[in-house]
mmCIF file of C-alpha atoms in Angstrom:
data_model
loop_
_atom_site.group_PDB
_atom_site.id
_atom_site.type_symbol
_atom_site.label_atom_id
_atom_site.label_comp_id
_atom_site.label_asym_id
_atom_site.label_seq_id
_atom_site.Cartn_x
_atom_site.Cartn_y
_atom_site.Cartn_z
ATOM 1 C CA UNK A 81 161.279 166.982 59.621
ATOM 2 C CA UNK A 82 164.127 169.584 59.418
ATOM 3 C CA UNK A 83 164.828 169.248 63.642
ATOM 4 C CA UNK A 84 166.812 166.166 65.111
ATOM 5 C CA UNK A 85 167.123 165.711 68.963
ATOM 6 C CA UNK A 86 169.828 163.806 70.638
ATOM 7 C CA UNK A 87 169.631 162.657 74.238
ATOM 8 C CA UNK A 88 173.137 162.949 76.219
ATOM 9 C CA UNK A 89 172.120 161.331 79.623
ATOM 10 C CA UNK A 90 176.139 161.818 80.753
ATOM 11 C CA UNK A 91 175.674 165.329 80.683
ATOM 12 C CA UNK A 92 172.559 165.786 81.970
ATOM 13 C CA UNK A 93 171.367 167.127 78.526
ATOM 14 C CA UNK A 94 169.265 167.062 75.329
ATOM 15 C CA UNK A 95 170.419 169.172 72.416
ATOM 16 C CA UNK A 96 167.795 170.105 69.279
ATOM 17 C CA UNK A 97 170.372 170.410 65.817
ATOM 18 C CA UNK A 98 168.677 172.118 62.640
ATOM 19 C CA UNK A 99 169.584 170.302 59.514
ATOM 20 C CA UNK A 100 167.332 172.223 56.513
ATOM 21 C CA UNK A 101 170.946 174.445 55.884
ATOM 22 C CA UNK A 102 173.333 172.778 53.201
ATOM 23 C CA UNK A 103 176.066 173.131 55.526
ATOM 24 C CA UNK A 104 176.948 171.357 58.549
ATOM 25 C CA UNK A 105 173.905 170.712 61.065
ATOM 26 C CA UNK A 106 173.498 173.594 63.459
ATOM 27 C CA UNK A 107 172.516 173.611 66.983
ATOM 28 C CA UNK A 108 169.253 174.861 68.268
ATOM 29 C CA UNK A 109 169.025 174.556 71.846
ATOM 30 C CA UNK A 110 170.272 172.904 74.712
ATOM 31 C CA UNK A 111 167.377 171.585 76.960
ATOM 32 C CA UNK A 112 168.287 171.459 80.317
ATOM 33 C CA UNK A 113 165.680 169.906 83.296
ATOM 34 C CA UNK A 114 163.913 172.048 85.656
ATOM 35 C CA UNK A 115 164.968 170.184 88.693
ATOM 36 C CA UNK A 116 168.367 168.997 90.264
ATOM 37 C CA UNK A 117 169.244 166.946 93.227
ATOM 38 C CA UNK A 118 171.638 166.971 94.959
ATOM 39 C CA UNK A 119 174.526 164.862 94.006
ATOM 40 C CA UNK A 120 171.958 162.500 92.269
ATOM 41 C CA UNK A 121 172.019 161.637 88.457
ATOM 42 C CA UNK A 122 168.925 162.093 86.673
ATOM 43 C CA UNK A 123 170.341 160.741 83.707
ATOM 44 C CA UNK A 124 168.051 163.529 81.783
ATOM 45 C CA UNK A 125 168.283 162.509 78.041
ATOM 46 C CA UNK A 126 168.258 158.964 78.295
ATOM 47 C CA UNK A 127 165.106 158.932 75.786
ATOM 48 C CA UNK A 128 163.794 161.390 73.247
ATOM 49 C CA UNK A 129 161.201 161.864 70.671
ATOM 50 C CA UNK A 130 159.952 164.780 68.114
ATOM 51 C CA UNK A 131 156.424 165.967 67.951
ATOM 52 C CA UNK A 132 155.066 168.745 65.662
ATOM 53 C CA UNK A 133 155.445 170.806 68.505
ATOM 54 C CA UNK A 134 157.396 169.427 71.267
ATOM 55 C CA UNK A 135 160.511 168.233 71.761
ATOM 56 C CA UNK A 136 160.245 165.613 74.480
ATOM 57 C CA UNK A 137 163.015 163.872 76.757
ATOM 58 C CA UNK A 138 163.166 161.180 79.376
ATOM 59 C CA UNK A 139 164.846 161.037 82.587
ATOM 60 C CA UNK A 140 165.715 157.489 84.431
ATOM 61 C CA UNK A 141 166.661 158.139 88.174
ATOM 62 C CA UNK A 142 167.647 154.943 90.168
ATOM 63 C CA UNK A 143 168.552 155.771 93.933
ATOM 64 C CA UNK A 144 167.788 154.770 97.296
ATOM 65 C CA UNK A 145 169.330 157.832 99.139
ATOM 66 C CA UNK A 146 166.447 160.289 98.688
ATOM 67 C CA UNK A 147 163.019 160.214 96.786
ATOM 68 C CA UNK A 148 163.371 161.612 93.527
ATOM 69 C CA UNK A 149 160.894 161.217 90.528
ATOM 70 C CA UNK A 150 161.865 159.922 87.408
ATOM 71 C CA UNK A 151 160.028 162.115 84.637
ATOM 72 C CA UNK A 152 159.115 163.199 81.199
ATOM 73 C CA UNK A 153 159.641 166.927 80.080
ATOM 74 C CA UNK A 154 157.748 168.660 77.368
ATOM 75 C CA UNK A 155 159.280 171.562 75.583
ATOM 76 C CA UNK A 156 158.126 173.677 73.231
ATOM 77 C CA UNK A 157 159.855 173.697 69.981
ATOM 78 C CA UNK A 158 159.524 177.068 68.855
ATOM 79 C CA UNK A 159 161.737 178.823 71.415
ATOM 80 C CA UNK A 160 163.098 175.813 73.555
ATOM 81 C CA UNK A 161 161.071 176.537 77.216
ATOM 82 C CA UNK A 162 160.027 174.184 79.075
ATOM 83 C CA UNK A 163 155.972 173.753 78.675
ATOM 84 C CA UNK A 164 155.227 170.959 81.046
ATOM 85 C CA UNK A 165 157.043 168.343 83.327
ATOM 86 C CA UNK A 166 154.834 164.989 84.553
ATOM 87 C CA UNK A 167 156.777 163.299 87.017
ATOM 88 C CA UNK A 168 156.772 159.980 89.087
ATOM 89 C CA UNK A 169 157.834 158.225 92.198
ATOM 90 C CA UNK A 170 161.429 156.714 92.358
ATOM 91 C CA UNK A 171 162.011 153.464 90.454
ATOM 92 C CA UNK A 172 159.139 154.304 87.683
ATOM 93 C CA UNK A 173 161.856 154.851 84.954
ATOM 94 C CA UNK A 174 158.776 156.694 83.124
ATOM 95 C CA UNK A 175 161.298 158.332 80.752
ATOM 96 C CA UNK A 176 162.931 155.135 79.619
ATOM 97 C CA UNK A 177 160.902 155.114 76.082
ATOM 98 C CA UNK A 178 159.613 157.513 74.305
ATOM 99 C CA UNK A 179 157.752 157.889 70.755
ATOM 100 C CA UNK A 180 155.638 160.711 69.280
ATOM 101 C CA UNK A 181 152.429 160.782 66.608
ATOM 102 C CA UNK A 182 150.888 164.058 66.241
ATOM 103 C CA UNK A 183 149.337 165.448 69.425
ATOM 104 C CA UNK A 184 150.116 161.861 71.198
ATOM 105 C CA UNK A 185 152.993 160.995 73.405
ATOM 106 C CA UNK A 186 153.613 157.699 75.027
ATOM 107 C CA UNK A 187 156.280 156.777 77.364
ATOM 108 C CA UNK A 188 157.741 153.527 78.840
ATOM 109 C CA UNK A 189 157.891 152.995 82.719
ATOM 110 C CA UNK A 190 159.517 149.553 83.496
ATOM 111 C CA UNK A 191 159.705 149.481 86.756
ATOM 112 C CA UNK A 192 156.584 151.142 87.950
ATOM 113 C CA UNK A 193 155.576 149.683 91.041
ATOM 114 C CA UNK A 194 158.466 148.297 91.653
ATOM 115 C CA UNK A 195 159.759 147.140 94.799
ATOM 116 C CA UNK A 196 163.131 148.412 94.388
ATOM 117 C CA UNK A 197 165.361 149.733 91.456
ATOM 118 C CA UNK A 198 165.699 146.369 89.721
ATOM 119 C CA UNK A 199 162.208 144.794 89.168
ATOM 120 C CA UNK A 200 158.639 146.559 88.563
ATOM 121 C CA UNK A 201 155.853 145.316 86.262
ATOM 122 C CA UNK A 202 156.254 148.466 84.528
ATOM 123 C CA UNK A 203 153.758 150.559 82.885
ATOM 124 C CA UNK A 204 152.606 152.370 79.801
ATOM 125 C CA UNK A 205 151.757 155.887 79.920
ATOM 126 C CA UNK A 206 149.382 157.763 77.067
ATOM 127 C CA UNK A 207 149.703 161.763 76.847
ATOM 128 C CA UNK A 208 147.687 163.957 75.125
ATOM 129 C CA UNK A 209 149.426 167.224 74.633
ATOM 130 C CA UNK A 210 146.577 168.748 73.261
ATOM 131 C CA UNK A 211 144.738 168.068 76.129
ATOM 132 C CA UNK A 212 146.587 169.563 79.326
ATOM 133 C CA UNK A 213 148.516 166.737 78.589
ATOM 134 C CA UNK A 214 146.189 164.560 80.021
ATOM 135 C CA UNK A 215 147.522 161.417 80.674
ATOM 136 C CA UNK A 216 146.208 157.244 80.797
ATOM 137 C CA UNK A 217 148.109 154.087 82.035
ATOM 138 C CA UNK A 218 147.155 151.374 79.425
ATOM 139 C CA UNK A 219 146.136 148.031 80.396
ATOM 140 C CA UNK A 220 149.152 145.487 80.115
ATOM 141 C CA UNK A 221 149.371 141.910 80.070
ATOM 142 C CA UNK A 222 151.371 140.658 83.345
ATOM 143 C CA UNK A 223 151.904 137.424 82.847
ATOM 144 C CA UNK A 224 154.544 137.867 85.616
ATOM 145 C CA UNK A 225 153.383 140.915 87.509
ATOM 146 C CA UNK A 226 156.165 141.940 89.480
ATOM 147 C CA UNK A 227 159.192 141.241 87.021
ATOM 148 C CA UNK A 228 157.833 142.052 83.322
ATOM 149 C CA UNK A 229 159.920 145.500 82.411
ATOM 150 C CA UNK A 230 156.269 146.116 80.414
ATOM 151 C CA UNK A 231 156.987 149.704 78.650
ATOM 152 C CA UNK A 232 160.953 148.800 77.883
ATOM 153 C CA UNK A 233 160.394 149.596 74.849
ATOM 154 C CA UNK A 234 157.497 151.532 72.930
ATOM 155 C CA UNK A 235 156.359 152.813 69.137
ATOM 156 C CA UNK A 236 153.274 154.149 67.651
ATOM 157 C CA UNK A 237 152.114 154.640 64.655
ATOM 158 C CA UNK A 238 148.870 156.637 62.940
ATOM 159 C CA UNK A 239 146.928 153.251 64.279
ATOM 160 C CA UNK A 240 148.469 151.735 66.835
ATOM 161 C CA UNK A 241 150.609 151.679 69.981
ATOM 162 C CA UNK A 242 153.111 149.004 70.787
ATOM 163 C CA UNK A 243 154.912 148.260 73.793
ATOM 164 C CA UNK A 244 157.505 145.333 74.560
ATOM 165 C CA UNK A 245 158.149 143.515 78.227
ATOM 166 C CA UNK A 246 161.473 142.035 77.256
ATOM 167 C CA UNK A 247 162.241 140.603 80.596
ATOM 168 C CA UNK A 248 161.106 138.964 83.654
ATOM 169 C CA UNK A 249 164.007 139.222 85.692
ATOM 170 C CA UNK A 250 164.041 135.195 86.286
ATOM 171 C CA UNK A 251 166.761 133.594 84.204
ATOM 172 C CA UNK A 252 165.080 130.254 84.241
ATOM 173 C CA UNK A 253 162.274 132.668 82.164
ATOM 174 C CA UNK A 254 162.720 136.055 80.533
ATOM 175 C CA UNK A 255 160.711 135.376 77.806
ATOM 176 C CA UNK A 256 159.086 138.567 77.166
ATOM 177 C CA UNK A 257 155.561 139.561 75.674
ATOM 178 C CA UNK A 258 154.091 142.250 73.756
ATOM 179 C CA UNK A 259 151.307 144.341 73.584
ATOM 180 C CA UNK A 260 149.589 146.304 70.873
ATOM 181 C CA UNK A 261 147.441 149.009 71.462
ATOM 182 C CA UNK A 262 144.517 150.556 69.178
ATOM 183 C CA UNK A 263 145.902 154.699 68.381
ATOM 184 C CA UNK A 264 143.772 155.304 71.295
ATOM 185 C CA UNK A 265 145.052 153.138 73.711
ATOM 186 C CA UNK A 266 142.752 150.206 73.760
ATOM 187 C CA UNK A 267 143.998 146.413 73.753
ATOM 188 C CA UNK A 268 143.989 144.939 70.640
ATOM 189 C CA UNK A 269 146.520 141.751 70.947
ATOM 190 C CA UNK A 270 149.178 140.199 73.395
ATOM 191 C CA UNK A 271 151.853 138.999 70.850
ATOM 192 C CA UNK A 272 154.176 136.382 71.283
ATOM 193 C CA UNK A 273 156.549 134.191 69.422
ATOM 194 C CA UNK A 274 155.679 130.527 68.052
ATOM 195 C CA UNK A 275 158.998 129.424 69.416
ATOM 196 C CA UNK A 276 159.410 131.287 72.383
ATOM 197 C CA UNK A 277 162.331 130.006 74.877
ATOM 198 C CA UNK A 278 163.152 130.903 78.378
ATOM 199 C CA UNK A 279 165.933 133.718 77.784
ATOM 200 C CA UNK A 280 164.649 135.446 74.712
ATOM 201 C CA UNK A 281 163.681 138.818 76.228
ATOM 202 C CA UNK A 282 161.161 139.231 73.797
ATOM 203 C CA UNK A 283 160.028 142.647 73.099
ATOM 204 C CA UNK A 284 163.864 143.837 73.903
ATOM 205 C CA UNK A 285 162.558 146.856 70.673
ATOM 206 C CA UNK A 286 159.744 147.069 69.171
ATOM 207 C CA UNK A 287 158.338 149.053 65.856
ATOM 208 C CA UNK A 288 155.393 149.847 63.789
ATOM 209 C CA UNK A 289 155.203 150.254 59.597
ATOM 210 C CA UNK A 290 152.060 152.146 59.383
ATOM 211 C CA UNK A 291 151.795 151.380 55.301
ATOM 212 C CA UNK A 292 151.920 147.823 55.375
ATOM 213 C CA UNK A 293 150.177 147.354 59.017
ATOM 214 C CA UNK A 294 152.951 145.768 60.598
ATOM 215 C CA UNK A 295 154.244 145.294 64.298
ATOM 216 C CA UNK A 296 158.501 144.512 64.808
ATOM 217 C CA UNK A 297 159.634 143.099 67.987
ATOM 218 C CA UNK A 298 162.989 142.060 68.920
ATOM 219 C CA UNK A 299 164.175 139.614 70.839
ATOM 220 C CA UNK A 300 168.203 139.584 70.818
ATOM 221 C CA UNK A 301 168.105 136.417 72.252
ATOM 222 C CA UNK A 302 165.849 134.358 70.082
ATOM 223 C CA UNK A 303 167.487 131.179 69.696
ATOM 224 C CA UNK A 304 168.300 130.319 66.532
ATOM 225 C CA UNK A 305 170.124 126.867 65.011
ATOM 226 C CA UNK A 306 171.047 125.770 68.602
ATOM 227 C CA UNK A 307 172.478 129.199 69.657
ATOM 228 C CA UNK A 308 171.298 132.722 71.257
ATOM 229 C CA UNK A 309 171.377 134.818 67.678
ATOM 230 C CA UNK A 310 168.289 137.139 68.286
ATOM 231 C CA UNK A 311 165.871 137.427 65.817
ATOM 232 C CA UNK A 312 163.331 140.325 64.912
ATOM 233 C CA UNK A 313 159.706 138.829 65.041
ATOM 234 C CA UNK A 314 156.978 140.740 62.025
ATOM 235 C CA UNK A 315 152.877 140.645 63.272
ATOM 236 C CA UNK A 316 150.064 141.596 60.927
ATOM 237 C CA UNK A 317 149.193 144.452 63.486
ATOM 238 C CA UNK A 318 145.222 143.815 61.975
ATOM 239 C CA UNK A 319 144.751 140.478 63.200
ATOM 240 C CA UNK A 320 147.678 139.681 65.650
ATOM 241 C CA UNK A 321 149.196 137.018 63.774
ATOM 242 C CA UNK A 322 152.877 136.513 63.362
ATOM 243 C CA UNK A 323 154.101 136.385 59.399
ATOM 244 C CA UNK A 324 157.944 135.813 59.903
ATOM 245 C CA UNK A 325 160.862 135.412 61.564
ATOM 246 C CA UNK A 326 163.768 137.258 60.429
ATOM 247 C CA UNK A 327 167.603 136.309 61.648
ATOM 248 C CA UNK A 328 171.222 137.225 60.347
ATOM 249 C CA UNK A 329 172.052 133.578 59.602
ATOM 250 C CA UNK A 330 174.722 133.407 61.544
ATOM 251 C CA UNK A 331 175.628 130.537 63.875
ATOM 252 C CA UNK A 332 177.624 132.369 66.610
ATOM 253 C CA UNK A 333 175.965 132.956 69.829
ATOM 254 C CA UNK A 334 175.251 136.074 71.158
ATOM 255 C CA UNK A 335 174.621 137.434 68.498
ATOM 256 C CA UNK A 336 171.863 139.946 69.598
ATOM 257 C CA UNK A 337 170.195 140.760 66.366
#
């Protein structure tokens, strides 16, 4: 499109930059939230996406002093107002992911039901902005129900939906799983990696190529020749199966690729 959004968390900000000119990008709007509390940090910004219609941005609010909601805000994109907030209890993070398709918005919530700031199984949320923006949790996988960070890290596509649990908040596991959804939100497969290894955080990113049907996870972890590289998993998103494993090459640890 001809509209880029940038998320700036630090100043409690989003700001919308036009770039059809030849010149230098200009700057649309700065979207601001609707609420504040009081000496709190709502970290608005710290996710953003584009829809034909919307700009949309994240907030990720981790406190124990009062009972604020972490939430996603909906702008319109022809003048900048704010069209519709759907907010959540503390330690949700439902504004920690974000990606747009159309008329569908879905957003990451890793620690949903948590039992504090740290750990939640975390949750996938499906909005319809066409539709009152009505809204559906997905069905995740849970291996590890109250440590999995499910909804991390999300994508969709014309097809599909695909969201990453990168961590299980046990170092002696943190392998990570992934789930990918049908365009509509059903469960179609629970991928994992062939060689999957306790510290992988698997599902760390994730991304869809709607052309050639296929599902991207990372897991900056992955070991690779003896050390922690990372390594970015491809899955024939039609069948489930994995078709390669893609690494830098390099031998150093900690990599994070």
């Amino acid at each position: 499109g001809d509209q880029v959004i940038v998320g700036s968390p630090g100043t409690e900000a989003a700001f919308v930059f036009d770039i059809t000119d030849s010149g230098s990008p200009s700057q649309l709007y700065m979207l601001e939230p609707s609420v504040a509390y009081e000496d709190e940090e709502m970290w608005f910004g710290t996710s953003v996406c584009l829809s034909p219609s919307l700009f949309v941005v994240g907030t990720d609010i981790a406190t124990e002093a009062f009972d604020p909601e972490s939430a996603v805000y909906f702008f319109d994109s022809s003048d900048g107002s704010l069209d519709h907030r759907d907010g959540r209890l503390v330690y949700s993070d439902i504004g920690n992911s974000l990606a747009a398709n159309g008329d569908i918005v879905v957003s990451g919530a890793p620690k949903a039901d948590g039992v504090d700031k740290y750990r939640g199984p975390g949750a996938v949320v499906r909005f319809d902005t066409s539709s009152s923006y009505s809204n559906t949790d997905l069905a995740a996988p849970y291996s590890y129900p109250d440590k999995d960070h499910f909804g991390w890290s999300v994508a969709i596509s014309d097809s599909y939906i695909l969201a990453g649990g990168p961590s299980n908040f046990d170092p002696k596991i943190l392998l990570g799983e992934t789930q990918l959804y049908s365009f509509s939100g059903t469960p179609l497969y629970t991928l994992t990696a062939s060689d999957e290894a306790a510290g992988d955080e698997f599902g760390w990113s994730v991304a869809l190529s709607e052309e050639y049907d296929i599902a991207a996870v990372g897991t900056p972890q992955a070991h690779v020749g003896g050390n922690d590289n990372g390594a970015v998993y491809l899955y024939d998103a039609t069948d489930g199966s994995q078709d390669y494993k893609l690494t830098a090459g390099t031998s150093s640890s900690n990599d994070y690729f």
